[in-house]
Amino acid sequence: MTDFVIKVEDYVFHVQRDLITYYSVVLREFLNKNATNKITMINVEPEVLKIILHYMYTTHLKVNCQNMVEVYTAAENLRIKEIMAKCIQIMRSSDPRAHIYKYTASGILGLDCARYDSLLMILRNFEECIAEKEFLNLEVEQICEIFTAVGLDTTNMKIKSFYDLFLAGLKWIDFSQTERLQYAVSVMGCVPFKRMSNQELHQCFSPPFAKYVAILPG
């Protein structure tokens, strides 16, 4: 049963007062001093608040590499220590998923050195990183940057086969094909086909993959 309303932009969230005050120190202190059953929040996106409320009701934090910085910032502003702790735990991990989170977070925050270090970690653990679900949440610009770096000799990148890079690009496109097919030229243009063996090239130009290669200029 809900007894409290939170409004964010044009969205209205019906929630339990006891629940939100249990998790948020800021809301608890505010509502202890103000008798109201409705508040309007600013400086937070509706989707971010949905994630925070979902955690309050389920204790499951549904963040991804693109929204974690926003979720952490909102949790920090509301002083929700549990969500902050979970975000920090993700960032401090050394698993392949964490490399992707660190790469995107440092980019959002404008931390160029940290972003470069994270990019190198992705390259050094490339096969493990492309197997992670978070790889599919990367933006096209991020995918292109990673793919381009893979093909550079200066990165000291070790990859078994550039055909694997081609397959990773297909995987990313097919995850949301309706939206991402328009980026096929950009993504596939970052795959170093000239460095593939004849056998690998034959696989790329064979069905069902040929449709992606055929649209490339030249």
Coordinates of N, CA and C in Angstrom, one line a residue:
M1 N 0.8 -1.2 0.0 CA 0.0 0.0 0.0 C 0.9 1.2 0.0
T2 N 0.6 2.2 -0.9 CA 1.4 3.4 -1.0 C 0.7 4.5 -0.3
D3 N 1.6 5.4 0.3 CA 1.0 6.5 1.1 C 1.8 7.8 0.8
F4 N 2.7 7.8 -0.3 CA 3.5 8.9 -0.5 C 3.7 9.1 -2.0
V5 N 3.9 10.3 -2.5 CA 4.1 10.6 -3.9 C 5.4 11.4 -4.1
I6 N 6.1 10.9 -5.1 CA 7.3 11.6 -5.6 C 7.1 12.0 -7.0
K7 N 7.3 13.2 -7.3 CA 7.1 13.7 -8.7 C 8.5 14.1 -9.3
V8 N 8.8 13.6 -10.4 CA 10.0 13.9 -11.1 C 9.6 14.3 -12.6
E9 N 9.8 15.5 -12.9 CA 9.4 16.0 -14.3 C 7.9 15.7 -14.4
D10 N 7.6 14.9 -15.5 CA 6.1 14.6 -15.7 C 5.8 13.2 -15.1
Y11 N 6.7 12.6 -14.4 CA 6.5 11.3 -13.9 C 6.0 11.4 -12.4
V12 N 5.1 10.5 -12.0 CA 4.6 10.5 -10.6 C 4.8 9.0 -10.1
F13 N 5.5 8.9 -9.0 CA 5.8 7.7 -8.4 C 5.1 7.5 -7.0
H14 N 4.2 6.5 -6.9 CA 3.5 6.2 -5.7 C 4.3 5.2 -4.9
V15 N 4.8 5.6 -3.7 CA 5.7 4.8 -2.9 C 5.2 4.7 -1.5
Q16 N 6.0 3.9 -0.7 CA 5.7 3.7 0.7 C 6.7 4.7 1.5
R17 N 6.1 5.5 2.3 CA 6.9 6.5 3.0 C 7.9 5.9 3.9
D18 N 7.5 4.8 4.6 CA 8.4 4.2 5.6 C 9.6 3.6 4.8
L19 N 9.4 3.1 3.6 CA 10.5 2.5 2.8 C 11.5 3.5 2.4
I20 N 11.0 4.6 1.8 CA 12.0 5.6 1.3 C 12.8 6.2 2.4
T21 N 12.1 6.4 3.6 CA 12.8 7.1 4.7 C 13.8 6.1 5.4
Y22 N 13.5 4.8 5.2 CA 14.4 3.8 5.8 C 15.8 3.9 5.0
Y23 N 15.7 4.0 3.7 CA 16.9 4.0 2.9 C 17.6 5.3 2.8
S24 N 16.8 6.4 2.6 CA 17.4 7.7 2.4 C 17.5 8.6 3.6
V25 N 18.7 8.9 4.0 CA 18.9 9.7 5.2 C 18.3 11.1 4.9
V26 N 18.5 11.6 3.7 CA 18.0 13.0 3.4 C 16.5 13.0 3.4
L27 N 15.8 12.1 2.9 CA 14.3 12.0 2.9 C 13.8 11.9 4.3
R28 N 14.5 11.0 5.1 CA 14.1 10.8 6.5 C 14.2 12.1 7.3
E29 N 15.3 12.8 7.2 CA 15.5 14.1 7.9 C 14.5 15.1 7.4
F30 N 14.2 15.2 6.1 CA 13.3 16.2 5.6 C 11.9 15.9 6.0
L31 N 11.5 14.7 6.0 CA 10.1 14.4 6.3 C 9.8 14.3 7.8
N32 N 10.9 14.2 8.6 CA 10.7 14.4 10.0 C 10.4 15.8 10.4
K33 N 10.8 16.7 9.5 CA 10.6 18.2 9.8 C 9.4 18.8 9.0
N34 N 8.9 18.0 8.0 CA 7.9 18.6 7.2 C 6.7 17.6 7.0
A35 N 5.5 18.0 7.4 CA 4.4 17.1 7.3 C 3.8 17.2 5.9
T36 N 4.2 16.3 5.0 CA 3.7 16.3 3.7 C 3.6 14.9 3.1
N37 N 2.8 14.7 2.2 CA 2.7 13.3 1.6 C 3.1 13.4 0.1
K38 N 3.8 14.5 -0.3 CA 4.2 14.6 -1.7 C 5.4 15.5 -1.8
I39 N 6.4 15.1 -2.6 CA 7.5 16.0 -2.9 C 7.8 16.0 -4.4
T40 N 8.5 17.0 -4.8 CA 9.0 17.1 -6.2 C 10.5 17.1 -6.2
M41 N 11.1 16.1 -6.9 CA 12.6 16.0 -7.0 C 13.1 16.7 -8.2
I42 N 14.2 17.4 -8.1 CA 14.9 17.9 -9.2 C 16.3 17.3 -9.3
N43 N 17.0 17.6 -10.4 CA 18.4 17.1 -10.6 C 18.5 15.6 -10.6
V44 N 17.4 14.9 -10.9 CA 17.4 13.4 -11.1 C 16.5 13.0 -12.2
E45 N 17.0 12.1 -13.0 CA 16.2 11.6 -14.1 C 15.2 10.6 -13.7
P46 N 14.0 10.6 -14.3 CA 13.0 9.6 -13.9 C 13.5 8.2 -13.9
E47 N 14.3 7.8 -15.0 CA 14.8 6.5 -15.1 C 15.7 6.1 -14.0
V48 N 16.5 7.1 -13.5 CA 17.4 6.9 -12.4 C 16.6 6.6 -11.1
L49 N 15.6 7.4 -10.9 CA 14.7 7.2 -9.7 C 14.0 5.8 -9.7
K50 N 13.7 5.4 -10.9 CA 13.1 4.1 -11.1 C 14.0 3.0 -10.6
I51 N 15.3 3.1 -10.9 CA 16.3 2.2 -10.5 C 16.5 2.2 -9.0
I52 N 16.5 3.4 -8.4 CA 16.6 3.5 -7.0 C 15.5 2.9 -6.2
L53 N 14.3 3.2 -6.7 CA 13.1 2.7 -6.1 C 13.0 1.2 -6.2
H54 N 13.4 0.7 -7.4 CA 13.4 -0.8 -7.6 C 14.3 -1.4 -6.6
Y55 N 15.5 -0.8 -6.3 CA 16.4 -1.3 -5.3 C 15.7 -1.3 -3.9
M56 N 15.1 -0.3 -3.6 CA 14.4 -0.2 -2.3 C 13.4 -1.3 -2.1
Y57 N 12.7 -1.6 -3.1 CA 11.7 -2.7 -3.0 C 12.2 -4.1 -3.1
T58 N 13.3 -4.2 -3.8 CA 13.8 -5.6 -4.1 C 15.3 -5.9 -3.6
T59 N 16.0 -4.9 -3.2 CA 17.4 -4.9 -2.9 C 18.3 -5.4 -4.1
H60 N 17.7 -5.3 -5.3 CA 18.5 -5.6 -6.5 C 18.8 -4.4 -7.3
L61 N 20.0 -4.1 -7.5 CA 20.4 -2.8 -8.2 C 20.6 -3.1 -9.7
K62 N 19.7 -2.6 -10.5 CA 19.6 -2.8 -11.9 C 20.4 -1.7 -12.7
V63 N 21.6 -1.6 -12.4 CA 22.4 -0.6 -13.2 C 23.1 -1.2 -14.3
N64 N 23.6 -0.4 -15.3 CA 24.4 -0.8 -16.3 C 25.6 0.2 -16.5
C65 N 26.5 -0.1 -17.4 CA 27.7 0.8 -17.5 C 27.4 2.2 -17.9
Q66 N 26.2 2.4 -18.5 CA 25.9 3.8 -19.0 C 25.2 4.6 -18.0
N67 N 24.5 4.0 -17.0 CA 23.8 4.8 -16.0 C 24.3 4.8 -14.6
M68 N 25.3 4.0 -14.3 CA 25.8 3.8 -13.0 C 26.3 5.1 -12.3
V69 N 26.9 6.0 -13.1 CA 27.4 7.3 -12.5 C 26.2 8.1 -12.1
E70 N 25.2 8.2 -12.9 CA 24.0 8.9 -12.5 C 23.3 8.3 -11.3
V71 N 23.2 7.0 -11.2 CA 22.6 6.3 -10.1 C 23.4 6.6 -8.8
Y72 N 24.7 6.5 -8.9 CA 25.6 6.7 -7.8 C 25.4 8.2 -7.3
T73 N 25.4 9.1 -8.2 CA 25.3 10.6 -7.9 C 24.0 10.8 -7.2
A74 N 22.9 10.3 -7.7 CA 21.6 10.4 -7.1 C 21.6 9.8 -5.7
A75 N 22.1 8.6 -5.5 CA 22.2 7.9 -4.2 C 23.0 8.7 -3.3
E76 N 24.1 9.3 -3.7 CA 24.9 10.2 -2.9 C 24.2 11.4 -2.4
N77 N 23.4 12.0 -3.3 CA 22.6 13.2 -2.9 C 21.5 12.9 -1.9
L78 N 20.9 11.7 -2.1 CA 19.9 11.2 -1.2 C 20.4 10.5 0.0
R79 N 21.7 10.3 0.0 CA 22.5 9.6 1.1 C 21.9 8.2 1.3
I80 N 21.9 7.4 0.3 CA 21.5 6.0 0.3 C 22.8 5.2 0.3
K81 N 23.3 4.8 1.4 CA 24.6 4.2 1.5 C 24.6 2.8 0.9
E82 N 23.5 2.1 0.9 CA 23.5 0.7 0.3 C 23.8 0.8 -1.2
I83 N 23.1 1.7 -1.9 CA 23.3 1.8 -3.3 C 24.7 2.3 -3.6
M84 N 25.2 3.3 -2.9 CA 26.6 3.8 -3.1 C 27.6 2.6 -2.9
A85 N 27.4 1.8 -1.9 CA 28.3 0.7 -1.6 C 28.3 -0.3 -2.7
K86 N 27.2 -0.6 -3.3 CA 27.1 -1.5 -4.4 C 27.8 -1.0 -5.6
C87 N 27.6 0.3 -5.9 CA 28.3 0.9 -7.1 C 29.8 0.9 -6.9
I88 N 30.3 1.2 -5.7 CA 31.7 1.1 -5.4 C 32.3 -0.3 -5.5
Q89 N 31.5 -1.2 -5.1 CA 31.9 -2.6 -5.1 C 32.1 -3.1 -6.6
I90 N 31.2 -2.6 -7.5 CA 31.4 -2.9 -8.9 C 32.7 -2.3 -9.5
M91 N 32.9 -1.0 -9.1 CA 34.1 -0.3 -9.6 C 35.4 -0.9 -9.1
R92 N 35.4 -1.4 -7.9 CA 36.6 -1.9 -7.3 C 36.9 -3.4 -7.7
S93 N 36.0 -4.0 -8.3 CA 36.2 -5.4 -8.8 C 37.3 -5.4 -9.8
S94 N 37.8 -6.6 -10.0 CA 38.9 -6.8 -11.0 C 38.4 -7.7 -12.2
D95 N 37.1 -8.0 -12.2 CA 36.6 -8.9 -13.2 C 36.4 -8.1 -14.5
P96 N 36.2 -8.8 -15.7 CA 36.1 -8.1 -17.0 C 35.0 -7.1 -17.0
R97 N 33.9 -7.4 -16.3 CA 32.7 -6.5 -16.3 C 33.1 -5.1 -15.7
A98 N 34.0 -5.2 -14.7 CA 34.4 -3.9 -14.0 C 35.3 -3.1 -15.0
H99 N 36.0 -3.7 -15.8 CA 36.8 -2.9 -16.8 C 35.9 -2.1 -17.7
I100 N 34.8 -2.6 -18.1 CA 33.8 -1.9 -18.9 C 33.2 -0.8 -18.1
Y101 N 32.8 -1.0 -16.9 CA 32.2 0.0 -16.0 C 33.2 1.2 -15.8
K102 N 34.5 0.8 -15.5 CA 35.5 1.9 -15.3 C 35.7 2.7 -16.6
Y103 N 35.7 2.0 -17.7 CA 35.9 2.7 -19.0 C 34.8 3.7 -19.2
T104 N 33.6 3.3 -19.1 CA 32.4 4.2 -19.3 C 32.3 5.3 -18.3
A105 N 32.5 4.9 -17.0 CA 32.4 5.9 -15.9 C 33.5 7.0 -16.0
S106 N 34.7 6.6 -16.3 CA 35.8 7.6 -16.4 C 35.5 8.5 -17.6
G107 N 34.9 8.0 -18.7 CA 34.6 8.8 -19.8 C 33.5 9.8 -19.5
I108 N 32.5 9.4 -18.8 CA 31.4 10.3 -18.4 C 31.9 11.4 -17.5
L109 N 32.9 11.0 -16.6 CA 33.4 12.0 -15.6 C 34.6 12.8 -16.2
G110 N 35.0 12.5 -17.4 CA 36.0 13.3 -18.0 C 37.4 13.0 -17.4
L111 N 37.6 11.8 -16.9 CA 38.9 11.4 -16.4 C 39.7 10.7 -17.4
D112 N 40.4 11.4 -18.2 CA 41.1 10.9 -19.4 C 42.1 9.8 -19.1
C113 N 42.9 10.0 -18.1 CA 44.0 9.1 -17.8 C 43.3 7.7 -17.3
A114 N 42.3 7.8 -16.5 CA 41.6 6.6 -16.0 C 40.9 5.9 -17.1
R115 N 40.4 6.7 -18.0 CA 39.7 6.1 -19.2 C 40.7 5.4 -20.1
Y116 N 41.9 5.9 -20.3 CA 42.9 5.3 -21.1 C 43.3 4.0 -20.4
D117 N 43.6 4.0 -19.1 CA 44.0 2.8 -18.4 C 42.9 1.7 -18.5
S118 N 41.7 2.1 -18.4 CA 40.6 1.2 -18.5 C 40.5 0.6 -19.9
L119 N 40.7 1.4 -20.9 CA 40.7 0.9 -22.3 C 41.8 -0.1 -22.4
L120 N 43.0 0.1 -21.9 CA 44.0 -0.9 -22.0 C 43.7 -2.2 -21.3
M121 N 43.0 -2.1 -20.2 CA 42.6 -3.3 -19.5 C 41.5 -4.1 -20.3
I122 N 40.7 -3.4 -21.0 CA 39.7 -4.1 -21.9 C 40.5 -4.8 -23.0
L123 N 41.5 -4.1 -23.6 CA 42.2 -4.7 -24.6 C 43.0 -5.9 -24.2
R124 N 43.5 -5.9 -23.0 CA 44.3 -7.0 -22.4 C 43.5 -8.2 -22.0
N125 N 42.2 -7.9 -21.8 CA 41.2 -9.0 -21.4 C 40.1 -9.0 -22.4
F126 N 40.4 -8.8 -23.7 CA 39.4 -8.6 -24.7 C 38.4 -9.7 -24.8
E127 N 38.8 -10.9 -24.9 CA 37.9 -12.0 -25.1 C 37.0 -12.2 -24.0
E128 N 37.5 -11.9 -22.7 CA 36.6 -12.0 -21.6 C 35.6 -10.9 -21.5
C129 N 36.1 -9.7 -21.9 CA 35.2 -8.5 -21.9 C 34.0 -8.6 -22.9
I130 N 34.3 -9.1 -24.1 CA 33.3 -9.1 -25.1 C 32.3 -10.2 -24.8
A131 N 32.6 -11.1 -23.9 CA 31.7 -12.1 -23.4 C 30.7 -11.6 -22.4
E132 N 31.0 -10.4 -21.8 CA 30.2 -9.8 -20.8 C 29.0 -9.2 -21.4
K133 N 27.9 -9.2 -20.6 CA 26.6 -8.6 -21.1 C 26.8 -7.1 -21.2
E134 N 27.6 -6.5 -20.3 CA 27.9 -5.0 -20.3 C 28.5 -4.6 -21.6
F135 N 29.2 -5.4 -22.3 CA 29.8 -5.1 -23.6 C 28.7 -4.6 -24.6
L136 N 27.5 -5.3 -24.5 CA 26.4 -4.9 -25.4 C 25.7 -3.6 -25.0
N137 N 26.0 -3.1 -23.8 CA 25.5 -1.8 -23.4 C 26.4 -0.6 -23.8
L138 N 27.5 -0.9 -24.4 CA 28.4 0.2 -24.9 C 27.8 1.0 -26.0
E139 N 28.1 2.3 -26.1 CA 27.6 3.2 -27.1 C 28.5 2.9 -28.4
V140 N 28.0 3.3 -29.5 CA 28.7 3.1 -30.8 C 30.0 3.7 -30.8
E141 N 30.2 4.9 -30.2 CA 31.5 5.6 -30.2 C 32.5 4.8 -29.4
Q142 N 32.0 4.2 -28.3 CA 32.9 3.4 -27.4 C 33.3 2.1 -28.1
I143 N 32.3 1.5 -28.8 CA 32.7 0.3 -29.6 C 33.7 0.6 -30.6
C144 N 33.5 1.7 -31.3 CA 34.5 2.0 -32.4 C 35.9 2.3 -31.8
E145 N 35.9 3.0 -30.7 CA 37.2 3.3 -30.1 C 37.9 2.0 -29.7
I146 N 37.2 1.1 -29.1 CA 37.8 -0.2 -28.7 C 38.3 -1.0 -29.9
F147 N 37.4 -1.1 -30.9 CA 37.8 -1.8 -32.1 C 39.0 -1.2 -32.8
T148 N 39.0 0.1 -32.9 CA 40.2 0.7 -33.5 C 41.4 0.5 -32.7
A149 N 41.3 0.5 -31.4 CA 42.5 0.3 -30.6 C 43.0 -1.2 -30.7
V150 N 42.1 -2.1 -30.9 CA 42.5 -3.5 -31.0 C 43.4 -3.7 -32.3
G151 N 43.1 -2.9 -33.3 CA 43.8 -3.0 -34.6 C 45.1 -2.3 -34.6
L152 N 45.4 -1.5 -33.5 CA 46.7 -0.8 -33.5 C 47.8 -1.6 -32.9
D153 N 48.9 -1.6 -33.6 CA 50.1 -2.4 -33.1 C 50.6 -1.7 -31.8
T154 N 50.4 -0.4 -31.6 CA 51.0 0.3 -30.5 C 50.3 -0.1 -29.2
T155 N 49.2 -0.7 -29.2 CA 48.5 -1.1 -28.0 C 49.0 -2.4 -27.4
N156 N 49.9 -3.0 -28.2 CA 50.4 -4.3 -27.7 C 49.3 -5.3 -27.4
M157 N 48.3 -5.2 -28.2 CA 47.1 -6.1 -28.0 C 47.3 -7.5 -28.6
K158 N 46.9 -8.5 -27.8 CA 47.1 -9.8 -28.3 C 45.7 -10.4 -28.5
I159 N 45.3 -10.7 -29.8 CA 44.0 -11.3 -30.1 C 44.3 -12.5 -31.0
K160 N 43.6 -13.5 -30.7 CA 43.8 -14.8 -31.4 C 43.4 -14.6 -32.9
S161 N 42.3 -13.9 -33.1 CA 41.8 -13.8 -34.5 C 41.0 -12.5 -34.6
F162 N 41.3 -11.7 -35.7 CA 40.5 -10.5 -35.9 C 39.1 -10.9 -36.4
Y163 N 38.9 -12.1 -36.7 CA 37.5 -12.6 -37.0 C 36.7 -12.6 -35.7
D164 N 37.3 -12.8 -34.6 CA 36.6 -12.7 -33.3 C 36.1 -11.2 -33.1
L165 N 36.9 -10.3 -33.6 CA 36.5 -8.9 -33.5 C 35.2 -8.6 -34.4
F166 N 35.3 -9.2 -35.5 CA 34.1 -9.1 -36.5 C 32.9 -9.7 -35.8
L167 N 33.0 -10.8 -35.2 CA 31.8 -11.5 -34.5 C 31.3 -10.6 -33.4
A168 N 32.3 -10.0 -32.6 CA 31.9 -9.1 -31.5 C 31.1 -8.0 -32.0
G169 N 31.4 -7.4 -33.2 CA 30.7 -6.3 -33.8 C 29.3 -6.8 -34.2
L170 N 29.2 -7.9 -34.7 CA 27.8 -8.5 -35.1 C 27.0 -8.7 -33.8
K171 N 27.6 -9.2 -32.8 CA 26.9 -9.4 -31.5 C 26.3 -8.1 -31.0
W172 N 27.1 -7.1 -31.0 CA 26.7 -5.8 -30.5 C 25.5 -5.2 -31.4
I173 N 25.6 -5.3 -32.7 CA 24.6 -4.8 -33.6 C 23.3 -5.6 -33.4
D174 N 23.4 -6.9 -33.3 CA 22.2 -7.8 -33.2 C 21.5 -7.7 -31.9
F175 N 22.2 -7.2 -30.9 CA 21.6 -7.0 -29.6 C 20.4 -6.1 -29.6
S176 N 20.5 -5.1 -30.5 CA 19.3 -4.2 -30.7 C 19.4 -3.8 -32.2
Q177 N 19.1 -4.8 -33.1 CA 19.3 -4.6 -34.5 C 18.6 -3.4 -35.1
T178 N 17.3 -3.3 -34.7 CA 16.5 -2.2 -35.3 C 17.1 -0.8 -35.1
E179 N 17.7 -0.6 -33.9 CA 18.3 0.7 -33.6 C 19.8 0.8 -34.1
R180 N 20.5 -0.4 -34.1 CA 21.9 -0.3 -34.3 C 22.4 -0.7 -35.7
L181 N 21.5 -1.2 -36.6 CA 21.9 -1.5 -37.9 C 22.4 -0.3 -38.7
Q182 N 22.0 0.9 -38.3 CA 22.4 2.1 -38.9 C 23.9 2.4 -38.6
Y183 N 24.4 1.7 -37.6 CA 25.8 1.9 -37.2 C 26.8 0.9 -37.8
A184 N 26.2 0.0 -38.6 CA 27.0 -1.1 -39.1 C 28.2 -0.7 -39.9
V185 N 28.1 0.4 -40.7 CA 29.2 0.9 -41.4 C 30.3 1.4 -40.5
S186 N 29.9 2.1 -39.5 CA 30.9 2.7 -38.5 C 31.6 1.6 -37.8
V187 N 30.8 0.6 -37.3 CA 31.4 -0.5 -36.5 C 32.3 -1.4 -37.3
M188 N 31.8 -1.9 -38.5 CA 32.5 -2.8 -39.3 C 33.7 -2.1 -40.0
G189 N 33.6 -0.8 -40.1 CA 34.7 0.0 -40.7 C 35.9 0.0 -39.7
C190 N 35.7 -0.3 -38.5 CA 36.8 -0.4 -37.5 C 37.4 -1.8 -37.4
V191 N 36.9 -2.7 -38.1 CA 37.4 -4.1 -38.1 C 38.5 -4.2 -39.1
P192 N 39.7 -4.6 -38.8 CA 40.9 -4.6 -39.7 C 40.8 -5.9 -40.6
F193 N 39.9 -5.8 -41.6 CA 39.7 -7.0 -42.5 C 41.0 -7.3 -43.2
K194 N 41.9 -6.3 -43.5 CA 43.1 -6.5 -44.3 C 44.1 -7.4 -43.5
R195 N 43.9 -7.5 -42.2 CA 44.8 -8.3 -41.4 C 44.3 -9.7 -41.1
M196 N 43.2 -10.0 -41.7 CA 42.6 -11.3 -41.6 C 43.2 -12.3 -42.6
S197 N 43.2 -13.6 -42.2 CA 43.6 -14.6 -43.2 C 42.5 -14.8 -44.3
N198 N 42.9 -15.4 -45.4 CA 41.9 -15.7 -46.4 C 40.7 -16.5 -45.9
Q199 N 41.0 -17.4 -45.0 CA 40.0 -18.3 -44.5 C 39.0 -17.4 -43.7
E200 N 39.5 -16.5 -42.9 CA 38.7 -15.6 -42.0 C 37.9 -14.7 -42.9
L201 N 38.5 -14.2 -44.0 CA 37.7 -13.3 -44.9 C 36.6 -14.0 -45.6
H202 N 36.9 -15.3 -45.9 CA 35.8 -16.1 -46.6 C 34.6 -16.3 -45.6
Q203 N 34.9 -16.5 -44.3 CA 33.9 -16.6 -43.3 C 33.0 -15.3 -43.2
C204 N 33.7 -14.2 -43.3 CA 33.0 -12.9 -43.2 C 32.1 -12.7 -44.3
F205 N 32.5 -13.1 -45.5 CA 31.7 -12.8 -46.7 C 30.7 -13.9 -47.0
S206 N 30.6 -14.9 -46.1 CA 29.7 -16.0 -46.3 C 28.4 -15.7 -45.5
P207 N 27.2 -16.2 -45.9 CA 26.0 -16.0 -45.2 C 26.2 -16.7 -43.8
P208 N 25.5 -16.1 -42.8 CA 24.6 -14.9 -42.8 C 25.3 -13.6 -42.6
F209 N 26.6 -13.6 -42.5 CA 27.3 -12.4 -42.2 C 27.6 -11.4 -43.3
A210 N 27.5 -11.9 -44.5 CA 27.9 -11.1 -45.7 C 27.1 -9.8 -45.8
K211 N 25.9 -9.8 -45.3 CA 25.1 -8.6 -45.5 C 25.7 -7.4 -44.8
Y212 N 26.4 -7.7 -43.7 CA 27.0 -6.6 -42.9 C 28.3 -6.1 -43.7
V213 N 29.0 -6.9 -44.3 CA 30.2 -6.6 -45.0 C 29.9 -5.9 -46.3
A214 N 28.8 -6.3 -46.9 CA 28.5 -5.8 -48.3 C 28.1 -4.3 -48.3
I215 N 27.7 -3.8 -47.1 CA 27.3 -2.4 -47.1 C 28.5 -1.5 -46.8
L216 N 29.7 -2.0 -46.6 CA 30.8 -1.2 -46.4 C 31.3 -0.5 -47.7
P217 N 31.7 0.7 -47.6 CA 32.1 1.4 -48.8 C 33.5 0.9 -49.3
G218 N 33.7 0.8 -50.6 CA 34.9 0.3 -51.2 C 35.0 -1.2 -51.1

